[in-house]
CSV table of C-alpha atoms in Angstrom, one decimal:
chain,number,residue,atom,x,y,z
Z,17,GLY,CA,149.5,-146.7,76.4
Z,18,GLU,CA,149.3,-146.6,72.7
Z,19,ASN,CA,151.8,-144.4,70.8
Z,20,VAL,CA,151.1,-143.4,67.2
Z,21,GLU,CA,153.8,-141.8,65.0
Z,22,GLN,CA,152.8,-140.1,61.7
Z,23,HIS,CA,154.9,-138.9,58.9
Z,24,PRO,CA,155.4,-136.6,57.1
Z,25,SER,CA,154.1,-133.6,59.0
Z,26,THR,CA,153.7,-131.6,55.8
Z,27,LEU,CA,153.3,-133.0,52.3
Z,28,SER,CA,153.2,-130.8,49.2
Z,29,VAL,CA,152.2,-132.3,45.8
Z,30,GLN,CA,151.1,-131.3,42.3
Z,31,GLU,CA,147.6,-131.9,41.3
Z,32,GLY,CA,147.3,-135.4,39.8
Z,33,ASP,CA,150.2,-136.8,41.7
Z,34,SER,CA,149.8,-139.4,44.4
Z,35,ALA,CA,150.2,-138.8,48.1
Z,36,VAL,CA,151.3,-141.3,50.8
Z,37,ILE,CA,151.0,-140.8,54.6
Z,38,LYS,CA,152.6,-143.3,56.9
Z,39,CYS,CA,151.8,-144.2,60.5
Z,40,THR,CA,153.3,-146.6,63.1
Z,41,TYR,CA,151.7,-147.8,66.3
Z,42,SER,CA,153.1,-149.5,69.4
Z,43,ASP,CA,150.4,-151.6,70.9
Z,44,SER,CA,149.8,-154.9,69.2
Z,45,ALA,CA,146.3,-155.0,70.8
Z,46,SER,CA,145.1,-152.2,68.5
Z,47,ASN,CA,142.8,-153.6,65.9
Z,48,TYR,CA,140.9,-150.7,64.4
Z,49,PHE,CA,142.7,-148.0,62.3
Z,50,PRO,CA,140.6,-145.0,61.1
Z,51,TRP,CA,141.8,-142.0,59.0
Z,52,TYR,CA,140.3,-138.6,59.4
Z,53,LYS,CA,140.4,-135.5,57.2
Z,54,GLN,CA,140.2,-132.1,58.8
Z,55,GLU,CA,139.4,-129.1,56.6
Z,56,LEU,CA,140.3,-125.6,57.8
Z,57,GLY,CA,138.0,-124.4,60.6
Z,58,LYS,CA,136.1,-127.7,60.9
Z,59,GLY,CA,136.2,-130.8,63.0
Z,60,PRO,CA,137.8,-134.0,61.7
Z,61,GLN,CA,135.7,-136.3,59.5
Z,62,LEU,CA,136.3,-140.1,58.9
Z,63,ILE,CA,137.4,-140.8,55.3
Z,64,ILE,CA,138.3,-144.5,55.5
Z,65,ASP,CA,139.1,-147.2,58.1
Z,66,ILE,CA,140.6,-150.6,58.3
Z,67,ARG,CA,140.4,-153.5,60.8
Z,68,SER,CA,143.3,-155.7,61.7
Z,69,ASN,CA,141.9,-158.7,59.9
Z,70,VAL,CA,142.2,-156.9,56.5
Z,71,GLY,CA,145.4,-155.9,54.8
Z,72,GLU,CA,144.1,-153.4,52.4
Z,73,LYS,CA,141.0,-151.4,51.7
Z,74,LYS,CA,140.1,-149.1,48.9
Z,75,ASP,CA,137.4,-146.4,48.3
Z,76,GLN,CA,137.7,-144.7,45.0
Z,77,ARG,CA,140.9,-142.6,45.0
Z,78,ILE,CA,141.7,-143.4,48.6
Z,79,ALA,CA,143.3,-146.7,49.9
Z,80,VAL,CA,144.7,-147.8,53.2
Z,81,THR,CA,147.2,-150.6,53.8
Z,82,LEU,CA,148.0,-152.3,57.1
Z,83,ASN,CA,151.0,-154.4,58.1
Z,84,LYS,CA,150.2,-155.9,61.5
Z,85,THR,CA,153.6,-157.6,61.8
Z,86,ALA,CA,155.5,-154.3,61.4
Z,87,LYS,CA,152.8,-152.3,63.1
Z,88,HIS,CA,152.4,-149.7,60.4
Z,89,PHE,CA,149.7,-148.5,58.2
Z,90,SER,CA,149.5,-146.0,55.3
Z,91,LEU,CA,147.0,-143.8,53.5
Z,92,HIS,CA,147.3,-143.5,49.7
Z,93,ILE,CA,145.6,-140.8,47.7
Z,94,THR,CA,145.8,-141.1,43.9
Z,95,GLU,CA,145.1,-138.4,41.3
Z,96,THR,CA,145.2,-135.7,44.0
Z,97,GLN,CA,142.9,-132.7,43.6
Z,98,PRO,CA,143.1,-129.2,45.2
Z,99,GLU,CA,140.1,-130.2,47.4
Z,100,ASP,CA,142.2,-132.9,48.9
Z,101,SER,CA,144.2,-130.2,50.7
Z,102,ALA,CA,143.6,-130.6,54.4
Z,103,VAL,CA,145.1,-132.1,57.5
Z,104,TYR,CA,145.0,-135.9,57.7
Z,105,PHE,CA,145.1,-137.8,61.0
Z,106,CYS,CA,145.7,-141.5,61.5
Z,107,ALA,CA,144.6,-143.3,64.6
Z,108,ALA,CA,145.0,-146.7,66.3
Z,109,SER,CA,142.3,-148.0,68.5
Z,110,MET,CA,141.4,-150.9,70.7
Z,111,LYS,CA,138.0,-151.8,72.2
Z,112,ALA,CA,137.4,-150.1,75.6
Z,113,SER,CA,135.0,-151.2,78.3
Z,114,GLY,CA,131.5,-150.7,77.0
Z,115,GLY,CA,132.3,-151.7,73.5
Z,116,SER,CA,133.5,-148.5,71.8
Z,117,TYR,CA,136.9,-147.9,70.3
Z,118,ILE,CA,139.0,-145.2,71.9
Z,119,PRO,CA,141.5,-143.9,69.3
Z,120,THR,CA,145.0,-142.6,69.8
Z,121,PHE,CA,145.7,-140.1,67.1
Z,122,GLY,CA,148.9,-139.3,65.2
Z,123,ARG,CA,150.0,-135.7,65.1
Z,124,GLY,CA,148.6,-135.0,61.6
Z,125,THR,CA,149.9,-134.4,58.1
Z,126,SER,CA,149.1,-131.2,56.3
Z,127,LEU,CA,148.6,-132.1,52.7
Z,128,ILE,CA,148.8,-129.3,50.1
Z,129,VAL,CA,147.8,-130.0,46.6
Z,130,HIS,CA,149.0,-127.3,44.1
Z,131,PRO,CA,146.8,-126.8,41.0
N,30,ASP,CA,128.2,-132.1,61.6
N,31,ALA,CA,126.1,-135.1,62.6
N,32,GLY,CA,123.9,-133.2,65.1
N,33,ILE,CA,126.7,-132.0,67.4
N,34,THR,CA,126.9,-128.5,68.6
N,35,GLN,CA,129.5,-126.8,70.9
N,36,SER,CA,129.1,-123.7,72.9
N,37,PRO,CA,130.6,-121.2,73.0
N,38,ARG,CA,132.5,-121.3,69.7
N,39,HIS,CA,135.0,-118.8,70.9
N,40,LYS,CA,136.0,-117.6,74.3
N,41,VAL,CA,138.7,-115.4,75.8
N,42,THR,CA,139.2,-115.5,79.5
N,43,GLU,CA,141.8,-114.7,82.1
N,44,THR,CA,144.1,-117.0,84.1
N,45,GLY,CA,142.4,-118.3,87.2
N,46,THR,CA,138.8,-118.0,86.1
N,47,PRO,CA,136.6,-121.0,85.7
N,48,VAL,CA,135.4,-122.0,82.3
N,49,THR,CA,132.7,-124.5,81.1
N,50,LEU,CA,132.4,-125.7,77.6
N,51,ARG,CA,129.2,-127.5,76.5
N,52,CYS,CA,128.7,-130.2,73.9
N,53,HIS,CA,125.2,-131.1,72.9
N,54,GLN,CA,124.2,-134.0,70.6
N,55,THR,CA,120.9,-135.0,69.0
N,56,GLU,CA,122.1,-138.4,67.8
N,57,ASN,CA,121.5,-140.4,71.0
N,58,HIS,CA,125.1,-141.7,70.8
N,59,ARG,CA,126.3,-143.5,73.9
N,60,TYR,CA,129.9,-142.3,73.9
N,61,MET,CA,131.0,-138.7,74.1
N,62,TYR,CA,134.6,-137.3,74.1
N,63,TRP,CA,136.5,-134.1,74.7
N,64,TYR,CA,139.7,-133.6,72.8
N,65,ARG,CA,142.1,-130.7,72.6
N,66,GLN,CA,144.0,-129.8,69.5
N,67,ASP,CA,147.3,-128.0,69.5
N,68,PRO,CA,149.9,-127.4,66.8
N,69,GLY,CA,152.3,-130.3,66.6
N,70,HIS,CA,150.3,-132.4,69.0
N,71,GLY,CA,147.3,-133.5,66.9
N,72,LEU,CA,144.2,-134.5,68.9
N,73,ARG,CA,144.6,-135.5,72.5
N,74,LEU,CA,141.9,-137.1,74.6
N,75,ILE,CA,141.0,-135.2,77.8
N,76,HIS,CA,138.0,-137.2,79.1
N,77,TYR,CA,135.3,-139.4,77.7
N,78,SER,CA,131.9,-140.7,78.8
N,79,TYR,CA,130.4,-144.1,78.1
N,80,GLY,CA,127.0,-143.3,79.6
N,81,VAL,CA,125.1,-140.9,81.9
N,82,LYS,CA,127.3,-140.2,84.9
N,83,ASP,CA,129.9,-142.6,83.6
N,84,THR,CA,133.2,-140.9,82.7
N,85,ASP,CA,136.9,-141.8,82.4
N,86,LYS,CA,140.1,-139.9,82.0
N,87,GLY,CA,142.1,-139.5,78.8
N,88,GLU,CA,145.8,-138.8,78.4
N,89,VAL,CA,145.7,-135.1,79.3
N,90,SER,CA,143.0,-134.9,82.0
N,91,ASP,CA,144.9,-132.8,84.6
N,92,GLY,CA,143.2,-129.5,85.2
N,93,TYR,CA,139.9,-130.6,83.6
N,94,SER,CA,136.7,-132.2,84.9
N,95,VAL,CA,133.6,-133.4,83.1
N,96,SER,CA,130.0,-134.1,83.8
N,97,ARG,CA,127.3,-135.9,82.0
N,98,SER,CA,123.8,-135.7,83.6
N,99,LYS,CA,121.9,-136.4,80.3
N,100,THR,CA,122.6,-138.5,77.3
N,101,GLU,CA,122.7,-135.4,75.1
N,102,ASP,CA,125.0,-133.1,77.1
N,103,PHE,CA,128.7,-133.4,78.0
N,104,LEU,CA,130.3,-130.5,79.9
N,105,LEU,CA,134.0,-129.8,80.2
N,106,THR,CA,135.1,-127.6,83.0
N,107,LEU,CA,138.4,-125.9,83.6
N,108,GLU,CA,138.2,-125.1,87.3
N,109,SER,CA,141.0,-122.5,87.2
N,110,ALA,CA,142.1,-121.7,83.6
N,111,THR,CA,145.8,-121.5,82.8
N,112,SER,CA,147.6,-120.2,79.7
N,113,SER,CA,148.6,-123.8,78.8
N,114,GLN,CA,144.9,-124.6,78.3
N,115,THR,CA,144.7,-122.2,75.4
N,116,SER,CA,143.7,-124.5,72.6
N,117,VAL,CA,140.9,-125.6,70.3
N,118,TYR,CA,138.6,-128.1,72.0
N,119,PHE,CA,136.6,-130.6,70.1
N,120,CYS,CA,133.7,-132.7,71.2
N,121,ALA,CA,133.1,-136.1,69.5
N,122,ILE,CA,130.4,-138.8,69.8
N,123,SER,CA,130.3,-142.5,68.8
N,124,ASP,CA,128.1,-145.5,69.5
N,125,PRO,CA,129.4,-149.1,69.7
N,126,ALA,CA,125.9,-150.3,68.5
N,127,ARG,CA,126.6,-148.8,65.1
N,128,GLU,CA,128.3,-151.0,62.4
N,129,ARG,CA,131.1,-148.5,61.9
N,130,ASN,CA,133.1,-147.3,64.9
N,131,GLU,CA,133.7,-143.8,63.7
N,132,GLN,CA,133.7,-140.7,65.8
N,133,PHE,CA,131.7,-137.7,64.7
N,134,PHE,CA,133.2,-134.4,65.7
N,135,GLY,CA,131.7,-131.1,66.6
N,136,PRO,CA,132.8,-127.8,65.0
N,137,GLY,CA,135.2,-126.9,67.9
N,138,THR,CA,135.6,-124.2,70.5
N,139,ARG,CA,138.6,-121.9,70.4
N,140,LEU,CA,139.6,-121.0,73.9
N,141,THR,CA,142.2,-118.3,74.7
N,142,VAL,CA,143.4,-117.9,78.3
N,143,LEU,CA,145.3,-114.6,78.8
């Protein structure tokens, strides 16, 4: 099955700095890569996603890059703010029977943004 | 939380007792999932359902069973709870008919097995 590695497990930055979280995956059949943010006491929530036919996607301060050849993808957050503090999960997915994507998640990165 | 509720939200039980967790959705999404979240392990899929009475195993299905008799409800049962099943359990939903393939997660159930 798919295996997703995520690094670092903890990331501490000063407000205004950039933060980068990196993931690798093992199965070249994976073609959908979502990123989720989980705030304390809540369920994860999708913040950005990318498909395998795209190399980069940006949404305001958040961007994701994908290198299919190397099987790695990254989340970039610029101008970090204290409200960005949360646990971030990457995932790699392929289409299952019935048409939905079943993700395999990384172990998560705890991002702490110091004011 | 996109019309997803989980019950109970907290439960403490003893080893060997049966436990059932309920996930209820009002979004009419076809797929429903059960995950467990443990420190250092992220989210791991237990079981999922792709329609009424249609279910399949995830990577950590041993010791768990599921049932889906209605589109809106997905039940997770621990037939005989063990301390290793102490965890936070999340239900999620998705629908392949939607343009975006995102999963929507419920608020979670914290289960403690003593």
